[in-house]
Short mmCIF file of C-alpha atoms in Angstrom, two decimals:
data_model
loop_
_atom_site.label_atom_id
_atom_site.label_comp_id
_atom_site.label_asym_id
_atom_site.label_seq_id
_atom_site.Cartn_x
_atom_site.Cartn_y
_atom_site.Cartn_z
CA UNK A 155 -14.38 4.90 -4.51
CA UNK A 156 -13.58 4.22 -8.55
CA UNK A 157 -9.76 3.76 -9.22
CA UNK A 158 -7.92 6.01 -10.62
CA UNK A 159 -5.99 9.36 -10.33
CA UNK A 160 -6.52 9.51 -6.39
CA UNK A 161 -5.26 5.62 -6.12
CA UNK A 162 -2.06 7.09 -8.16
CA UNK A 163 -1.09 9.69 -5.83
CA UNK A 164 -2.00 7.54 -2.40
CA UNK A 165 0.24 4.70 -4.08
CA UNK A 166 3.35 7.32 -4.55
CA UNK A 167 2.75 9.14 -1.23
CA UNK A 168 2.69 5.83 0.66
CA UNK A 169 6.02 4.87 -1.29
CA UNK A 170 7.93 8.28 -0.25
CA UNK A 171 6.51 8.46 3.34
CA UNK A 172 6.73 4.64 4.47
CA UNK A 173 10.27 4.93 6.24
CA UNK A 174 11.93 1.75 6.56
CA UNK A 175 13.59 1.48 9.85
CA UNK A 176 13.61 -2.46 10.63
CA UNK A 177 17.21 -3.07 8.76
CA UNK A 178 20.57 -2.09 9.49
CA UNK A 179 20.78 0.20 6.14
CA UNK A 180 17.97 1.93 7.65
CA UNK A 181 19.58 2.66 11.16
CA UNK A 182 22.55 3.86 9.21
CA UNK A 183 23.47 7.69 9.90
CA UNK A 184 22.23 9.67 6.82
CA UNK A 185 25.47 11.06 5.86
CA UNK A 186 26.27 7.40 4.66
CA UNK A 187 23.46 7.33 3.15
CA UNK A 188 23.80 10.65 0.97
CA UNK A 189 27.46 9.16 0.46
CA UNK A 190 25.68 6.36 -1.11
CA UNK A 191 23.53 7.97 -3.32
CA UNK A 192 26.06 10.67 -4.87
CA UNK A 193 28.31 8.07 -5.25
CA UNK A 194 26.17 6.00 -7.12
CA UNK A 195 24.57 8.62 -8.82
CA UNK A 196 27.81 9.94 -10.38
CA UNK A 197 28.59 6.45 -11.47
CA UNK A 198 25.42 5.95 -12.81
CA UNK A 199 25.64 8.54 -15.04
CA UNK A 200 29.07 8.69 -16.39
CA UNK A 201 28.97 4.90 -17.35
CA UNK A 202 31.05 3.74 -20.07
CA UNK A 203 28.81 0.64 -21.31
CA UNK A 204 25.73 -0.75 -20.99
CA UNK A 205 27.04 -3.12 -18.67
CA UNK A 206 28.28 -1.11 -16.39
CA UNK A 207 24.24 0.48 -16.68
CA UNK A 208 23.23 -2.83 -16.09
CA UNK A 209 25.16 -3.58 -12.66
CA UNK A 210 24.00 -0.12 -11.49
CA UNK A 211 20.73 -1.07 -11.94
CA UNK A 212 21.16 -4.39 -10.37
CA UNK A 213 23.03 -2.84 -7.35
CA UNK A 214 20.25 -0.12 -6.50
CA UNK A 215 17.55 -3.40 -7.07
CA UNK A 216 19.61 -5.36 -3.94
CA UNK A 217 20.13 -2.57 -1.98
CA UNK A 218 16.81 -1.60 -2.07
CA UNK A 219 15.87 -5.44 -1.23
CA UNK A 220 18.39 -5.49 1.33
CA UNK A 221 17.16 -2.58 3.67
CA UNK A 222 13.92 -4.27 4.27
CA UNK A 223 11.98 -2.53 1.09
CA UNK A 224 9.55 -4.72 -0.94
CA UNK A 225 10.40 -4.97 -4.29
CA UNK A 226 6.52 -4.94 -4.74
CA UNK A 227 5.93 -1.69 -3.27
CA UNK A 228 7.93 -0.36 -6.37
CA UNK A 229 5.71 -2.41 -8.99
CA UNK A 230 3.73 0.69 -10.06
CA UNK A 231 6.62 2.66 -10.17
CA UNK A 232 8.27 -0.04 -11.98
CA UNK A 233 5.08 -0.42 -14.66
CA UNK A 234 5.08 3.31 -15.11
CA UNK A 235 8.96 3.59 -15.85
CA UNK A 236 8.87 0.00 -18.31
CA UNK A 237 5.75 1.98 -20.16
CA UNK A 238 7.74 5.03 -20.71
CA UNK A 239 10.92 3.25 -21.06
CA UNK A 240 9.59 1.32 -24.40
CA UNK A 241 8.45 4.50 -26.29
CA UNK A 242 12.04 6.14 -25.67
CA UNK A 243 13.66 3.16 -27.03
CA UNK A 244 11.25 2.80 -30.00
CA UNK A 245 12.04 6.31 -30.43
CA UNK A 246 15.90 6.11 -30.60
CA UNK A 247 15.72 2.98 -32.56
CA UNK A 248 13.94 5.05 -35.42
CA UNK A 249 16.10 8.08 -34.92
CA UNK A 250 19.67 7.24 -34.58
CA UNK A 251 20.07 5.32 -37.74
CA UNK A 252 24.00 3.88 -36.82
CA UNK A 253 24.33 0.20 -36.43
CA UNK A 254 21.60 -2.96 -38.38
CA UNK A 255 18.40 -3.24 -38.58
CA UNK A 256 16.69 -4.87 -36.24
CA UNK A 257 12.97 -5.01 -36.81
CA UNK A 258 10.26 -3.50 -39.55
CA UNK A 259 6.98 -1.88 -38.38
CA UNK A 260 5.48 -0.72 -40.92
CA UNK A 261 7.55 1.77 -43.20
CA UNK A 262 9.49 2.52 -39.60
CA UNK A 263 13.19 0.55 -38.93
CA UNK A 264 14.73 -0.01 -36.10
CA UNK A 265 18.18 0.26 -35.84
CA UNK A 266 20.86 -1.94 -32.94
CA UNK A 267 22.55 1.14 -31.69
CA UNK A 268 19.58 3.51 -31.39
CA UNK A 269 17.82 0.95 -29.68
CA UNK A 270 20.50 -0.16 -27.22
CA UNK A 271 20.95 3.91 -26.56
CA UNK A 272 17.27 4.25 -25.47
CA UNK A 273 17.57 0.94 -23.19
CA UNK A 274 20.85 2.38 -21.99
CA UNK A 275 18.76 5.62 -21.06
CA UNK A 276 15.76 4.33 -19.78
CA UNK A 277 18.03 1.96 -16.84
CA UNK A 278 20.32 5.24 -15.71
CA UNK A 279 16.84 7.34 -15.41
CA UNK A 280 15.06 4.31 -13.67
CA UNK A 281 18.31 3.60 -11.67
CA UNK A 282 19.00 7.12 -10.71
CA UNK A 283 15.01 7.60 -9.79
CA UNK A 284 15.00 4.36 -7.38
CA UNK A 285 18.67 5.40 -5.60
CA UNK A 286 16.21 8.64 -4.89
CA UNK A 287 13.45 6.71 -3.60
CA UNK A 288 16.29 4.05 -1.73
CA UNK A 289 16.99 7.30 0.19
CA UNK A 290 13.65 8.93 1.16
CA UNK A 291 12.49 5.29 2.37
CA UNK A 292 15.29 4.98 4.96
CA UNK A 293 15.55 8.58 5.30
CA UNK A 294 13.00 9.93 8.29
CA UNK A 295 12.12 13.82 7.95
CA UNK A 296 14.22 14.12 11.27
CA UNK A 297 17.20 12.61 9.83
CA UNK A 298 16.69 14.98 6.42
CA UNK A 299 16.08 18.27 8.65
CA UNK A 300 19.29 17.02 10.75
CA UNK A 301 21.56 16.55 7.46
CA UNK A 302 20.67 20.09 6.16
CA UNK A 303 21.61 21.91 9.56
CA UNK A 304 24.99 19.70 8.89
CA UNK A 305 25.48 21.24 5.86
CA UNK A 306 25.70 24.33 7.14
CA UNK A 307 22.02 25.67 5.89
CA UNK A 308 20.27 27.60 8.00
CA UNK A 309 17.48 25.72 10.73
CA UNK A 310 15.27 27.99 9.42
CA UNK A 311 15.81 26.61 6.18
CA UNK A 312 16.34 23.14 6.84
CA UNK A 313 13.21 21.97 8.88
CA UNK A 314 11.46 22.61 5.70
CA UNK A 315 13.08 19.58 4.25
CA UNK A 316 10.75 17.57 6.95
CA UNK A 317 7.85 19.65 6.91
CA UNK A 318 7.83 19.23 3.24
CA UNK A 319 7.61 15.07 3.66
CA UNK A 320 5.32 15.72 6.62
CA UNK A 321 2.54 16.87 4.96
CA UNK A 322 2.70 14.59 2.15
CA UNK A 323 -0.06 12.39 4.07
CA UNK A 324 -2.15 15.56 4.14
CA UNK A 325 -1.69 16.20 0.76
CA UNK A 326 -3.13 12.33 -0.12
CA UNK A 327 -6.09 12.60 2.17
CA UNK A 328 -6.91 16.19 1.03
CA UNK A 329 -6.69 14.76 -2.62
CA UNK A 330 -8.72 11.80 -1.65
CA UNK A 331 -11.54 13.70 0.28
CA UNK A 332 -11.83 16.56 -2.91
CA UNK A 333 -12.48 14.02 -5.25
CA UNK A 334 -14.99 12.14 -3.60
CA UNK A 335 -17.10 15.54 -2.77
CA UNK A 336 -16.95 16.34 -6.13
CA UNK A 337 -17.78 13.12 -7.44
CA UNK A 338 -20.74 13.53 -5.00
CA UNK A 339 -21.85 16.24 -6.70
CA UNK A 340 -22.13 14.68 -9.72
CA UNK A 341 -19.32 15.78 -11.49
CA UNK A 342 -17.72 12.26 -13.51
CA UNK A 343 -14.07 11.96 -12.59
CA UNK A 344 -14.05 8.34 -14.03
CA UNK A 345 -12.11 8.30 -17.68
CA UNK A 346 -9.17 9.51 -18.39
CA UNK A 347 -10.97 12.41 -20.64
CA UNK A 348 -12.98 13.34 -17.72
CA UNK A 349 -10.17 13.68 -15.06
CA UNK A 350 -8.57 16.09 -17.63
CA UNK A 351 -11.28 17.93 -17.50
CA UNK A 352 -12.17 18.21 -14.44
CA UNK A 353 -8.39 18.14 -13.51
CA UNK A 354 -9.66 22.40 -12.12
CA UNK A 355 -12.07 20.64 -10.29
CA UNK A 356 -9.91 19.07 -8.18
CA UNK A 357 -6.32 21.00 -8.01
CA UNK A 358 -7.94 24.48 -7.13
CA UNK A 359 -9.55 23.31 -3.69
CA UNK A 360 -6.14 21.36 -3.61
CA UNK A 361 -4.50 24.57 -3.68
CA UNK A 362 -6.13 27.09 -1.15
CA UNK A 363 -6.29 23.86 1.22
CA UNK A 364 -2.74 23.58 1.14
CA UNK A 365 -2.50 27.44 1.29
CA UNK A 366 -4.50 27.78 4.17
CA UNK A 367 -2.55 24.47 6.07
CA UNK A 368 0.57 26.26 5.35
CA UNK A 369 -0.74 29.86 6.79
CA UNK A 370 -2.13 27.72 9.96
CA UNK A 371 1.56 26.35 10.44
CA UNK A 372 3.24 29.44 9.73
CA UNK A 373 1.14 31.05 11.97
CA UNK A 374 1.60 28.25 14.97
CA UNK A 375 5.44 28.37 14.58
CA UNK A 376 5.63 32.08 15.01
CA UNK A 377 3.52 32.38 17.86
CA UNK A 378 6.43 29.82 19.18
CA UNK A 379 8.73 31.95 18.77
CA UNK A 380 10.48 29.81 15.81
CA UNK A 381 12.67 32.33 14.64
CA UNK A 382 13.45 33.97 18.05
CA UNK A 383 16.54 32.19 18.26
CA UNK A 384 19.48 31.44 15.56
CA UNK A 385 19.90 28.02 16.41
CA UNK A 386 17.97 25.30 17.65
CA UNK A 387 17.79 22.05 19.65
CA UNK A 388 16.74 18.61 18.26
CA UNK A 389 15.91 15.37 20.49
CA UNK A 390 18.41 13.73 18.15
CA UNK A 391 21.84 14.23 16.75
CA UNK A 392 24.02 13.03 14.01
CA UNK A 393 26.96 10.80 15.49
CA UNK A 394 28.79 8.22 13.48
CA UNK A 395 29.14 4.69 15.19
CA UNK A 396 31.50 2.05 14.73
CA UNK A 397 28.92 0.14 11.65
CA UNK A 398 28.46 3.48 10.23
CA UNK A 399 32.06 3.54 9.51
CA UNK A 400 32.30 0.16 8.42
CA UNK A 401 29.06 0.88 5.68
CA UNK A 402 31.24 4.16 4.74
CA UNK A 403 34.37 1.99 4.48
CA UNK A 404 32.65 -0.74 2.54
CA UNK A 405 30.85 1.81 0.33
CA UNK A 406 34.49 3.46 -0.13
CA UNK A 407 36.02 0.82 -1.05
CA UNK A 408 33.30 -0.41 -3.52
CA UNK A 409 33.77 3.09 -5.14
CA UNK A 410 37.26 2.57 -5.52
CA UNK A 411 36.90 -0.63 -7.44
CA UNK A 412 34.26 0.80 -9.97
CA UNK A 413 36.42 3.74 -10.26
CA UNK A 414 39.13 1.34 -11.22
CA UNK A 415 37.03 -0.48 -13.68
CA UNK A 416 36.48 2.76 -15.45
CA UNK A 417 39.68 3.80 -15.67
CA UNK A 418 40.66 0.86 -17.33
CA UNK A 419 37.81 0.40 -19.47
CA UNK A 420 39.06 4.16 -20.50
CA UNK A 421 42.36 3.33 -21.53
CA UNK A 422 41.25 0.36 -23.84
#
């Protein structure tokens, strides 16, 4: 088959569904790893300086490294996020005229504070985006479905969470098989022009095939008498161990010292 669209989506399903479970940060009880995330999210985005971005970004990159993920499975995510990145730092450069020139093109200048802005932007979006990714890679749809129920939500509710990321494969190979049938029948699905428009094409048999998986499954967990009971049991549970309260100590303590840092970078 041609690349394109279809090798897109397979390339981000396989990146949210391939679960990471040969490190310790993997094996780690989820509610240190939702810790971790809200933690670093808030930090992330109430940074006082661009180096304080900057070690953010750097943190999330290790972390990521260090619970077994390849740094090249991220590469198109990466590529996508550096092509975007560059036109919303172009664009502040031109717009937010504070600071010196930095560069001509054309008529358009580029100013040192609009441009450090945008860069400032593009790491907390691309550092916020990869803490989310950090988390659905070690994260199994078990371990998701098991947080929700405790956070008080409703099982009802919460096994959703893991049927959503369970049918994510489906999704890709539904995707995958739609546009070869209709490339089959002759309809070109090669350029960019010709995806967009036969982007109908594609997405309405998308549609009533997800439609009709979801009435199937619906259908299967009533006749199982899902909802026949208010609560259910799992084959696992959430327990903390003795290194899952050493990660939430570390991850604690390493809170405490960037909460520090900000509160005297504050009062400077």
């Amino acid at each position: 088959m041609k690349k394109g669209f279809p090798n897109l989506v397979s390339l981000a399903m396989q990146l949210l569904v391939s679960y990471s479970r040969d490190s310790a940060i993997s094996r780690l009880d989820p509610r240190v790893k939702i810790l971790w995330l809200i933690g670093n999210a808030i930090f992330t985005v109430w940074g006082l300086s661009p180096g304080l971005v900057a070690w953010n970004f750097f943190v999330v990159l290790f972390t990521i490294r260090l619970a077994g993920i390849s740094l090249r499975n991220l590469l198109p995510f990466l590529k996508i996020m550096a092509v975007i990145g560059i036109q919303l730092i172009l664009l502040q450069g031109l717009l937010r005229t504070q600071g010196s020139p930095v560069f001509h093109l054309g008529p358009a200048t580029f100013y040192s504070e609009g441009l450090l802005l945008g860069a400032m932007g593009v790491l907390t979006l691309t550092s916020l985006s990869l803490l989310f990714l950090q988390f659905i890679m070690c994260t199994t749809p078990e371990e998701m479905t098991l947080l929700m129920i405790n956070c008080r939500l409703p099982a009802s509710s919460a096994v959703l969470v893991g049927l959503a990321f369970r049918f994510l494969p489906l999704l890709e190979r539904d995707l995958r098989e739609i546009h070869e049938s209709q490339e089959s029948r002759g309809i070109a699905l090669t350029t960019t022009w010709q995806k967009a428009k036969g982007i109908v094409t594609v997405i309405l048999p998308l549609i009533l095939r997800t439609l009709r998986r979801t009435h199937e499954v619906s259908l299967t967990m009533e006749l199982k008498g899902f909802r026949l009971h208010d609560t259910r049991t799992f084959l696992e549970d959430l327990s903390f161990r003795r290194t899952d309260r050493l990660a939430a100590a570390a991850i604690g303590a390493y809170f405490a010292v960037v909460t520090a840092v900000l509160i005297l970078m504050s009062s400077l």
